[in-house]
mmCIF file with all atom_site columns, C-alpha atoms in Angstrom:
data_model
loop_
_atom_site.group_PDB
_atom_site.id
_atom_site.type_symbol
_atom_site.label_atom_id
_atom_site.label_alt_id
_atom_site.label_comp_id
_atom_site.label_asym_id
_atom_site.label_entity_id
_atom_site.label_seq_id
_atom_site.pdbx_PDB_ins_code
_atom_site.Cartn_x
_atom_site.Cartn_y
_atom_site.Cartn_z
_atom_site.occupancy
_atom_site.B_iso_or_equiv
_atom_site.pdbx_formal_charge
_atom_site.auth_seq_id
_atom_site.auth_comp_id
_atom_site.auth_asym_id
_atom_site.auth_atom_id
_atom_site.pdbx_PDB_model_num
ATOM 1   C CA . MET A 1 1   ? 0.000   0.000  0.000   1.00 43.00 ? 13  MET A CA 1
ATOM 2   C CA . ALA A 1 2   ? 1.294   3.465  -0.917  1.00 52.00 ? 14  ALA A CA 1
ATOM 3   C CA . THR A 1 3   ? 2.120   6.055  1.716   1.00 70.00 ? 15  THR A CA 1
ATOM 4   C CA . LEU A 1 4   ? -0.608  8.622  2.270   1.00 76.00 ? 16  LEU A CA 1
ATOM 5   C CA . HIS A 1 5   ? 0.535   12.002 0.959   1.00 81.00 ? 17  HIS A CA 1
ATOM 6   C CA . THR A 1 6   ? -0.057  14.690 3.586   1.00 83.00 ? 18  THR A CA 1
ATOM 7   C CA . PRO A 1 7   ? -1.159  17.309 4.100   1.00 93.00 ? 19  PRO A CA 1
ATOM 8   C CA . ARG A 1 8   ? -4.047  16.897 1.709   1.00 94.00 ? 20  ARG A CA 1
ATOM 9   C CA . TRP A 1 9   ? -7.388  18.383 0.697   1.00 97.00 ? 21  TRP A CA 1
ATOM 10  C CA . ALA A 1 10  ? -10.564 17.447 2.586   1.00 97.00 ? 22  ALA A CA 1
ATOM 11  C CA . TRP A 1 11  ? -13.654 17.878 0.385   1.00 96.00 ? 23  TRP A CA 1
ATOM 12  C CA . VAL A 1 12  ? -17.062 17.505 2.003   1.00 96.00 ? 24  VAL A CA 1
ATOM 13  C CA . LEU A 1 13  ? -20.131 16.608 -0.044  1.00 93.00 ? 25  LEU A CA 1
ATOM 14  C CA . THR A 1 14  ? -23.473 17.448 1.579   1.00 92.00 ? 26  THR A CA 1
ATOM 15  C CA . GLY A 1 15  ? -27.086 16.948 0.568   1.00 86.00 ? 27  GLY A CA 1
ATOM 16  C CA . SER A 1 16  ? -27.261 20.065 -1.591  1.00 82.00 ? 28  SER A CA 1
ATOM 17  C CA . GLY A 1 17  ? -27.798 19.529 -5.300  1.00 77.00 ? 29  GLY A CA 1
ATOM 18  C CA . HIS A 1 18  ? -26.834 23.139 -6.117  1.00 75.00 ? 30  HIS A CA 1
ATOM 19  C CA . PHE A 1 19  ? -23.934 22.818 -8.587  1.00 81.00 ? 31  PHE A CA 1
ATOM 20  C CA . PHE A 1 20  ? -23.344 19.309 -7.248  1.00 81.00 ? 32  PHE A CA 1
ATOM 21  C CA . THR A 1 21  ? -22.076 17.812 -10.512 1.00 83.00 ? 33  THR A CA 1
ATOM 22  C CA . GLU A 1 22  ? -19.816 20.814 -11.129 1.00 87.00 ? 34  GLU A CA 1
ATOM 23  C CA . SER A 1 23  ? -18.387 20.610 -7.603  1.00 87.00 ? 35  SER A CA 1
ATOM 24  C CA . PHE A 1 24  ? -17.934 16.895 -8.108  1.00 82.00 ? 36  PHE A CA 1
ATOM 25  C CA . ALA A 1 25  ? -15.960 17.601 -11.294 1.00 87.00 ? 37  ALA A CA 1
ATOM 26  C CA . LEU A 1 26  ? -13.619 19.953 -9.383  1.00 93.00 ? 38  LEU A CA 1
ATOM 27  C CA . ILE A 1 27  ? -12.641 17.119 -7.051  1.00 92.00 ? 39  ILE A CA 1
ATOM 28  C CA . HIS A 1 28  ? -11.320 15.221 -10.068 1.00 89.00 ? 40  HIS A CA 1
ATOM 29  C CA . GLN A 1 29  ? -8.843  18.053 -10.674 1.00 90.00 ? 41  GLN A CA 1
ATOM 30  C CA . LEU A 1 30  ? -7.246  17.769 -7.229  1.00 92.00 ? 42  LEU A CA 1
ATOM 31  C CA . GLU A 1 31  ? -4.485  15.435 -6.214  1.00 88.00 ? 43  GLU A CA 1
ATOM 32  C CA . HIS A 1 32  ? -4.259  14.062 -2.704  1.00 93.00 ? 44  HIS A CA 1
ATOM 33  C CA . CYS A 1 33  ? -7.839  14.654 -1.637  1.00 95.00 ? 45  CYS A CA 1
ATOM 34  C CA . ASP A 1 34  ? -10.120 12.910 0.821   1.00 95.00 ? 46  ASP A CA 1
ATOM 35  C CA . VAL A 1 35  ? -13.799 13.104 -0.084  1.00 94.00 ? 47  VAL A CA 1
ATOM 36  C CA . PHE A 1 36  ? -16.111 13.010 2.913   1.00 93.00 ? 48  PHE A CA 1
ATOM 37  C CA . VAL A 1 37  ? -19.516 11.728 1.780   1.00 91.00 ? 49  VAL A CA 1
ATOM 38  C CA . SER A 1 38  ? -22.354 12.549 4.170   1.00 87.00 ? 50  SER A CA 1
ATOM 39  C CA . LYS A 1 39  ? -25.430 10.324 4.281   1.00 86.00 ? 51  LYS A CA 1
ATOM 40  C CA . ALA A 1 40  ? -27.394 13.055 2.475   1.00 87.00 ? 52  ALA A CA 1
ATOM 41  C CA . ALA A 1 41  ? -24.661 13.384 -0.173  1.00 85.00 ? 53  ALA A CA 1
ATOM 42  C CA . ASN A 1 42  ? -24.847 9.656  -0.791  1.00 85.00 ? 54  ASN A CA 1
ATOM 43  C CA . GLU A 1 43  ? -28.532 10.105 -1.650  1.00 85.00 ? 55  GLU A CA 1
ATOM 44  C CA . VAL A 1 44  ? -27.728 13.026 -3.978  1.00 84.00 ? 56  VAL A CA 1
ATOM 45  C CA . LEU A 1 45  ? -25.038 10.952 -5.713  1.00 83.00 ? 57  LEU A CA 1
ATOM 46  C CA . ARG A 1 46  ? -27.709 8.365  -6.571  1.00 84.00 ? 58  ARG A CA 1
ATOM 47  C CA . MET A 1 47  ? -30.155 11.035 -7.782  1.00 86.00 ? 59  MET A CA 1
ATOM 48  C CA . TYR A 1 48  ? -27.546 12.487 -10.136 1.00 81.00 ? 60  TYR A CA 1
ATOM 49  C CA . LYS A 1 49  ? -26.300 9.003  -11.101 1.00 83.00 ? 61  LYS A CA 1
ATOM 50  C CA . LEU A 1 50  ? -22.703 9.884  -10.203 1.00 82.00 ? 62  LEU A CA 1
ATOM 51  C CA . ARG A 1 51  ? -20.065 7.330  -9.320  1.00 83.00 ? 63  ARG A CA 1
ATOM 52  C CA . LEU A 1 52  ? -17.182 7.873  -6.925  1.00 84.00 ? 64  LEU A CA 1
ATOM 53  C CA . ASP A 1 53  ? -14.509 7.040  -9.477  1.00 85.00 ? 65  ASP A CA 1
ATOM 54  C CA . PHE A 1 54  ? -11.752 9.393  -8.453  1.00 87.00 ? 66  PHE A CA 1
ATOM 55  C CA . PRO A 1 55  ? -8.016  9.348  -9.190  1.00 84.00 ? 67  PRO A CA 1
ATOM 56  C CA . GLU A 1 56  ? -5.962  6.893  -7.111  1.00 87.00 ? 68  GLU A CA 1
ATOM 57  C CA . THR A 1 57  ? -4.664  9.722  -4.883  1.00 89.00 ? 69  THR A CA 1
ATOM 58  C CA . THR A 1 58  ? -8.242  10.273 -3.647  1.00 91.00 ? 70  THR A CA 1
ATOM 59  C CA . ARG A 1 59  ? -9.748  8.492  -0.660  1.00 91.00 ? 71  ARG A CA 1
ATOM 60  C CA . VAL A 1 60  ? -13.515 8.330  -0.091  1.00 91.00 ? 72  VAL A CA 1
ATOM 61  C CA . LEU A 1 61  ? -14.721 8.403  3.517   1.00 88.00 ? 73  LEU A CA 1
ATOM 62  C CA . TYR A 1 62  ? -18.376 7.665  4.252   1.00 85.00 ? 74  TYR A CA 1
ATOM 63  C CA . ASP A 1 63  ? -20.610 8.753  7.103   1.00 78.00 ? 75  ASP A CA 1
ATOM 64  C CA . LYS A 1 64  ? -20.731 5.398  8.890   1.00 74.00 ? 76  LYS A CA 1
ATOM 65  C CA . THR A 1 65  ? -20.007 6.166  12.530  1.00 66.00 ? 77  THR A CA 1
ATOM 66  C CA . ALA A 1 66  ? -21.857 8.234  15.106  1.00 60.00 ? 78  ALA A CA 1
ATOM 67  C CA . SER A 1 67  ? -18.668 9.994  16.184  1.00 60.00 ? 79  SER A CA 1
ATOM 68  C CA . ALA A 1 68  ? -17.342 10.511 12.627  1.00 60.00 ? 80  ALA A CA 1
ATOM 69  C CA . ILE A 1 69  ? -14.068 8.711  13.329  1.00 64.00 ? 81  ILE A CA 1
ATOM 70  C CA . PRO A 1 70  ? -12.273 9.938  10.153  1.00 72.00 ? 82  PRO A CA 1
ATOM 71  C CA . VAL A 1 71  ? -12.207 13.518 11.487  1.00 80.00 ? 83  VAL A CA 1
ATOM 72  C CA . GLY A 1 72  ? -9.566  12.509 14.023  1.00 82.00 ? 84  GLY A CA 1
ATOM 73  C CA . GLU A 1 73  ? -6.966  12.900 11.291  1.00 89.00 ? 85  GLU A CA 1
ATOM 74  C CA . PHE A 1 74  ? -7.337  16.694 11.584  1.00 91.00 ? 86  PHE A CA 1
ATOM 75  C CA . TYR A 1 75  ? -5.432  16.477 14.876  1.00 91.00 ? 87  TYR A CA 1
ATOM 76  C CA . HIS A 1 76  ? -2.484  14.868 13.105  1.00 90.00 ? 88  HIS A CA 1
ATOM 77  C CA . GLY A 1 77  ? -1.977  17.481 10.368  1.00 92.00 ? 89  GLY A CA 1
ATOM 78  C CA . VAL A 1 78  ? -3.406  15.329 7.583   1.00 94.00 ? 90  VAL A CA 1
ATOM 79  C CA . TYR A 1 79  ? -5.328  18.244 5.993   1.00 96.00 ? 91  TYR A CA 1
ATOM 80  C CA . HIS A 1 80  ? -4.280  21.675 4.760   1.00 96.00 ? 92  HIS A CA 1
ATOM 81  C CA . THR A 1 81  ? -7.691  22.814 3.439   1.00 97.00 ? 93  THR A CA 1
ATOM 82  C CA . VAL A 1 82  ? -11.343 21.886 3.808   1.00 98.00 ? 94  VAL A CA 1
ATOM 83  C CA . VAL A 1 83  ? -13.797 22.510 1.007   1.00 98.00 ? 95  VAL A CA 1
ATOM 84  C CA . VAL A 1 84  ? -17.509 22.086 1.753   1.00 97.00 ? 96  VAL A CA 1
ATOM 85  C CA . ALA A 1 85  ? -19.137 22.163 -1.650  1.00 95.00 ? 97  ALA A CA 1
ATOM 86  C CA . PRO A 1 86  ? -21.920 22.357 -2.194  1.00 93.00 ? 98  PRO A CA 1
ATOM 87  C CA . ALA A 1 87  ? -23.069 23.183 1.333   1.00 95.00 ? 99  ALA A CA 1
ATOM 88  C CA . SER A 1 88  ? -26.751 22.618 2.039   1.00 93.00 ? 100 SER A CA 1
ATOM 89  C CA . SER A 1 89  ? -28.751 25.087 4.103   1.00 94.00 ? 101 SER A CA 1
ATOM 90  C CA . ASN A 1 90  ? -28.931 22.412 6.817   1.00 94.00 ? 102 ASN A CA 1
ATOM 91  C CA . THR A 1 91  ? -25.145 22.070 6.924   1.00 96.00 ? 103 THR A CA 1
ATOM 92  C CA . VAL A 1 92  ? -24.626 25.844 6.965   1.00 97.00 ? 104 VAL A CA 1
ATOM 93  C CA . ALA A 1 93  ? -27.177 26.308 9.778   1.00 97.00 ? 105 ALA A CA 1
ATOM 94  C CA . LYS A 1 94  ? -25.571 23.594 11.892  1.00 97.00 ? 106 LYS A CA 1
ATOM 95  C CA . CYS A 1 95  ? -22.071 24.989 11.286  1.00 97.00 ? 107 CYS A CA 1
ATOM 96  C CA . VAL A 1 96  ? -23.185 28.489 12.270  1.00 98.00 ? 108 VAL A CA 1
ATOM 97  C CA . HIS A 1 97  ? -24.699 27.210 15.506  1.00 97.00 ? 109 HIS A CA 1
ATOM 98  C CA . GLY A 1 98  ? -21.830 24.882 16.410  1.00 96.00 ? 110 GLY A CA 1
ATOM 99  C CA . ILE A 1 99  ? -23.741 21.655 15.837  1.00 95.00 ? 111 ILE A CA 1
ATOM 100 C CA . SER A 1 100 ? -21.494 18.867 14.609  1.00 90.00 ? 112 SER A CA 1
ATOM 101 C CA . ASP A 1 101 ? -23.719 15.805 14.460  1.00 89.00 ? 113 ASP A CA 1
ATOM 102 C CA . THR A 1 102 ? -23.039 14.722 10.865  1.00 89.00 ? 114 THR A CA 1
ATOM 103 C CA . LEU A 1 103 ? -19.853 13.889 9.033   1.00 91.00 ? 115 LEU A CA 1
ATOM 104 C CA . ALA A 1 104 ? -20.061 17.200 7.150   1.00 93.00 ? 116 ALA A CA 1
ATOM 105 C CA . THR A 1 105 ? -20.564 19.380 10.223  1.00 94.00 ? 117 THR A CA 1
ATOM 106 C CA . ASN A 1 106 ? -18.024 17.420 12.240  1.00 92.00 ? 118 ASN A CA 1
ATOM 107 C CA . VAL A 1 107 ? -15.370 17.915 9.539   1.00 95.00 ? 119 VAL A CA 1
ATOM 108 C CA . PHE A 1 108 ? -16.078 21.664 9.535   1.00 96.00 ? 120 PHE A CA 1
ATOM 109 C CA . ALA A 1 109 ? -15.936 21.840 13.340  1.00 95.00 ? 121 ALA A CA 1
ATOM 110 C CA . GLN A 1 110 ? -12.680 19.887 13.600  1.00 95.00 ? 122 GLN A CA 1
ATOM 111 C CA . ALA A 1 111 ? -11.099 21.954 10.824  1.00 96.00 ? 123 ALA A CA 1
ATOM 112 C CA . GLY A 1 112 ? -11.921 25.095 12.800  1.00 96.00 ? 124 GLY A CA 1
ATOM 113 C CA . LYS A 1 113 ? -10.535 23.634 16.010  1.00 95.00 ? 125 LYS A CA 1
ATOM 114 C CA . CYS A 1 114 ? -7.316  22.698 14.204  1.00 96.00 ? 126 CYS A CA 1
ATOM 115 C CA . ARG A 1 115 ? -7.026  26.033 12.368  1.00 97.00 ? 127 ARG A CA 1
ATOM 116 C CA . VAL A 1 116 ? -7.402  24.448 8.946   1.00 97.00 ? 128 VAL A CA 1
ATOM 117 C CA . PRO A 1 117 ? -8.761  26.981 6.416   1.00 98.00 ? 129 PRO A CA 1
ATOM 118 C CA . ALA A 1 118 ? -12.200 26.249 4.966   1.00 98.00 ? 130 ALA A CA 1
ATOM 119 C CA . ILE A 1 119 ? -13.866 27.192 1.705   1.00 98.00 ? 131 ILE A CA 1
ATOM 120 C CA . VAL A 1 120 ? -17.652 26.833 1.866   1.00 98.00 ? 132 VAL A CA 1
ATOM 121 C CA . PHE A 1 121 ? -19.822 26.983 -1.262  1.00 96.00 ? 133 PHE A CA 1
ATOM 122 C CA . ALA A 1 122 ? -23.166 27.804 0.344   1.00 94.00 ? 134 ALA A CA 1
ATOM 123 C CA . CYS A 1 123 ? -26.225 26.989 -1.738  1.00 88.00 ? 135 CYS A CA 1
ATOM 124 C CA . ASP A 1 124 ? -28.435 29.748 -0.302  1.00 84.00 ? 136 ASP A CA 1
ATOM 125 C CA . THR A 1 125 ? -26.788 33.058 -1.163  1.00 85.00 ? 137 THR A CA 1
ATOM 126 C CA . ALA A 1 126 ? -29.503 35.143 -2.819  1.00 85.00 ? 138 ALA A CA 1
ATOM 127 C CA . PRO A 1 127 ? -33.266 35.644 -2.422  1.00 85.00 ? 139 PRO A CA 1
ATOM 128 C CA . GLU A 1 128 ? -33.846 33.909 -5.762  1.00 86.00 ? 140 GLU A CA 1
ATOM 129 C CA . LEU A 1 129 ? -31.662 31.291 -7.439  1.00 81.00 ? 141 LEU A CA 1
ATOM 130 C CA . GLU A 1 130 ? -31.768 28.955 -10.392 1.00 80.00 ? 142 GLU A CA 1
ATOM 131 C CA . THR A 1 131 ? -30.190 25.565 -9.947  1.00 77.00 ? 143 THR A CA 1
ATOM 132 C CA . MET A 1 132 ? -29.963 22.365 -11.917 1.00 71.00 ? 144 MET A CA 1
ATOM 133 C CA . ALA A 1 133 ? -31.944 19.521 -10.387 1.00 75.00 ? 145 ALA A CA 1
ATOM 134 C CA . PRO A 1 134 ? -31.704 15.930 -11.644 1.00 75.00 ? 146 PRO A CA 1
ATOM 135 C CA . HIS A 1 135 ? -34.606 16.589 -14.028 1.00 76.00 ? 147 HIS A CA 1
ATOM 136 C CA . GLY A 1 136 ? -33.759 20.114 -15.142 1.00 75.00 ? 148 GLY A CA 1
ATOM 137 C CA . LEU A 1 137 ? -33.483 23.732 -14.068 1.00 80.00 ? 149 LEU A CA 1
ATOM 138 C CA . VAL A 1 138 ? -35.539 24.866 -11.043 1.00 81.00 ? 150 VAL A CA 1
ATOM 139 C CA . LYS A 1 139 ? -36.086 28.173 -9.253  1.00 90.00 ? 151 LYS A CA 1
ATOM 140 C CA . VAL A 1 140 ? -35.308 28.257 -5.541  1.00 86.00 ? 152 VAL A CA 1
ATOM 141 C CA . TYR A 1 141 ? -36.286 30.961 -3.056  1.00 89.00 ? 153 TYR A CA 1
ATOM 142 C CA . PRO A 1 142 ? -34.110 30.653 0.069   1.00 89.00 ? 154 PRO A CA 1
ATOM 143 C CA . ARG A 1 143 ? -35.747 31.662 3.321   1.00 92.00 ? 155 ARG A CA 1
ATOM 144 C CA . ARG A 1 144 ? -34.529 34.695 5.228   1.00 95.00 ? 156 ARG A CA 1
ATOM 145 C CA . ILE A 1 145 ? -33.030 32.434 7.921   1.00 96.00 ? 157 ILE A CA 1
ATOM 146 C CA . ASP A 1 146 ? -31.023 30.567 5.257   1.00 95.00 ? 158 ASP A CA 1
ATOM 147 C CA . LEU A 1 147 ? -29.604 33.827 3.915   1.00 95.00 ? 159 LEU A CA 1
ATOM 148 C CA . GLU A 1 148 ? -28.851 35.046 7.450   1.00 96.00 ? 160 GLU A CA 1
ATOM 149 C CA . ASN A 1 149 ? -27.004 31.813 8.285   1.00 97.00 ? 161 ASN A CA 1
ATOM 150 C CA . THR A 1 150 ? -24.903 32.081 5.124   1.00 96.00 ? 162 THR A CA 1
ATOM 151 C CA . ASN A 1 151 ? -24.088 35.680 5.998   1.00 96.00 ? 163 ASN A CA 1
ATOM 152 C CA . GLN A 1 152 ? -23.177 34.756 9.576   1.00 98.00 ? 164 GLN A CA 1
ATOM 153 C CA . LEU A 1 153 ? -20.854 31.974 8.372   1.00 98.00 ? 165 LEU A CA 1
ATOM 154 C CA . LYS A 1 154 ? -18.848 34.634 6.520   1.00 97.00 ? 166 LYS A CA 1
ATOM 155 C CA . SER A 1 155 ? -17.697 35.992 9.893   1.00 97.00 ? 167 SER A CA 1
ATOM 156 C CA . PHE A 1 156 ? -16.070 32.711 10.979  1.00 97.00 ? 168 PHE A CA 1
ATOM 157 C CA . GLU A 1 157 ? -12.292 32.584 11.358  1.00 96.00 ? 169 GLU A CA 1
ATOM 158 C CA . ARG A 1 158 ? -10.381 30.964 8.507   1.00 97.00 ? 170 ARG A CA 1
ATOM 159 C CA . THR A 1 159 ? -13.658 30.427 6.620   1.00 98.00 ? 171 THR A CA 1
ATOM 160 C CA . GLN A 1 160 ? -14.248 31.771 3.152   1.00 98.00 ? 172 GLN A CA 1
ATOM 161 C CA . VAL A 1 161 ? -17.833 31.561 1.909   1.00 98.00 ? 173 VAL A CA 1
ATOM 162 C CA . VAL A 1 162 ? -18.134 31.556 -1.872  1.00 97.00 ? 174 VAL A CA 1
ATOM 163 C CA . GLU A 1 163 ? -21.375 32.280 -3.664  1.00 93.00 ? 175 GLU A CA 1
ATOM 164 C CA . SER A 1 164 ? -20.859 30.973 -7.187  1.00 92.00 ? 176 SER A CA 1
ATOM 165 C CA . LEU A 1 165 ? -19.188 28.148 -9.023  1.00 92.00 ? 177 LEU A CA 1
ATOM 166 C CA . ALA A 1 166 ? -16.714 30.626 -10.521 1.00 94.00 ? 178 ALA A CA 1
ATOM 167 C CA . ASP A 1 167 ? -15.827 31.858 -7.000  1.00 96.00 ? 179 ASP A CA 1
ATOM 168 C CA . LEU A 1 168 ? -15.384 28.266 -5.826  1.00 96.00 ? 180 LEU A CA 1
ATOM 169 C CA . GLU A 1 169 ? -13.085 27.461 -8.742  1.00 96.00 ? 181 GLU A CA 1
ATOM 170 C CA . ALA A 1 170 ? -11.078 30.658 -8.166  1.00 97.00 ? 182 ALA A CA 1
ATOM 171 C CA . SER A 1 171 ? -10.764 29.998 -4.413  1.00 97.00 ? 183 SER A CA 1
ATOM 172 C CA . VAL A 1 172 ? -9.564  26.447 -4.946  1.00 97.00 ? 184 VAL A CA 1
ATOM 173 C CA . ARG A 1 173 ? -7.030  27.653 -7.561  1.00 95.00 ? 185 ARG A CA 1
ATOM 174 C CA . ARG A 1 174 ? -5.849  30.429 -5.223  1.00 96.00 ? 186 ARG A CA 1
ATOM 175 C CA . ARG A 1 175 ? -5.438  28.008 -2.320  1.00 96.00 ? 187 ARG A CA 1
ATOM 176 C CA . HIS A 1 176 ? -3.609  25.561 -4.578  1.00 93.00 ? 188 HIS A CA 1
ATOM 177 C CA . ALA A 1 177 ? -1.207  28.365 -5.621  1.00 94.00 ? 189 ALA A CA 1
ATOM 178 C CA . GLU A 1 178 ? -0.651  29.366 -1.958  1.00 94.00 ? 190 GLU A CA 1
ATOM 179 C CA . LEU A 1 179 ? 0.205   25.795 -1.070  1.00 92.00 ? 191 LEU A CA 1
ATOM 180 C CA . ALA A 1 180 ? 2.554   25.453 -4.046  1.00 90.00 ? 192 ALA A CA 1
ATOM 181 C CA . SER A 1 181 ? 4.414   28.636 -3.095  1.00 89.00 ? 193 SER A CA 1
ATOM 182 C CA . HIS A 1 182 ? 4.965   27.334 0.460   1.00 80.00 ? 194 HIS A CA 1
ATOM 183 C CA . GLY A 1 183 ? 5.837   23.794 -0.577  1.00 63.00 ? 195 GLY A CA 1
#
């Protein structure tokens, strides 16, 4: 078995379908990435008929334990960056209020406790959005509380909230460049 390259990316998939396939495609561009698949994300993967066929430098970690055992690797310097993309309104709300009872929210919490920078692609960023669902384009009208939670998450230390796919791509590229310049 090959040695695990560290530090590495941690990419969290949640139950949001907002730009899910595009976010999924970004993972394929990263080397040395662990993909954390929440129970809700596993359902979305089936809806979009996506397979977890990543490059060999990618590990897939599923939400199988109550205490989210894989997050313990944050304490050992395994990760340099966390990307939560796309982030459902449920995940954002729990993160804002310090609830870490899913794999996704536990990864975010542990990253914060270990001072690992996070990039969060929140799905609810405007009063009216269009998003691609499994059967086509749909209009979504986030609630005021969803927008407030997204806004509040922007104030978190070492957390960058991005509001579009282009911003997500740019943030990942920027972080990749930062890491390359320090490596």
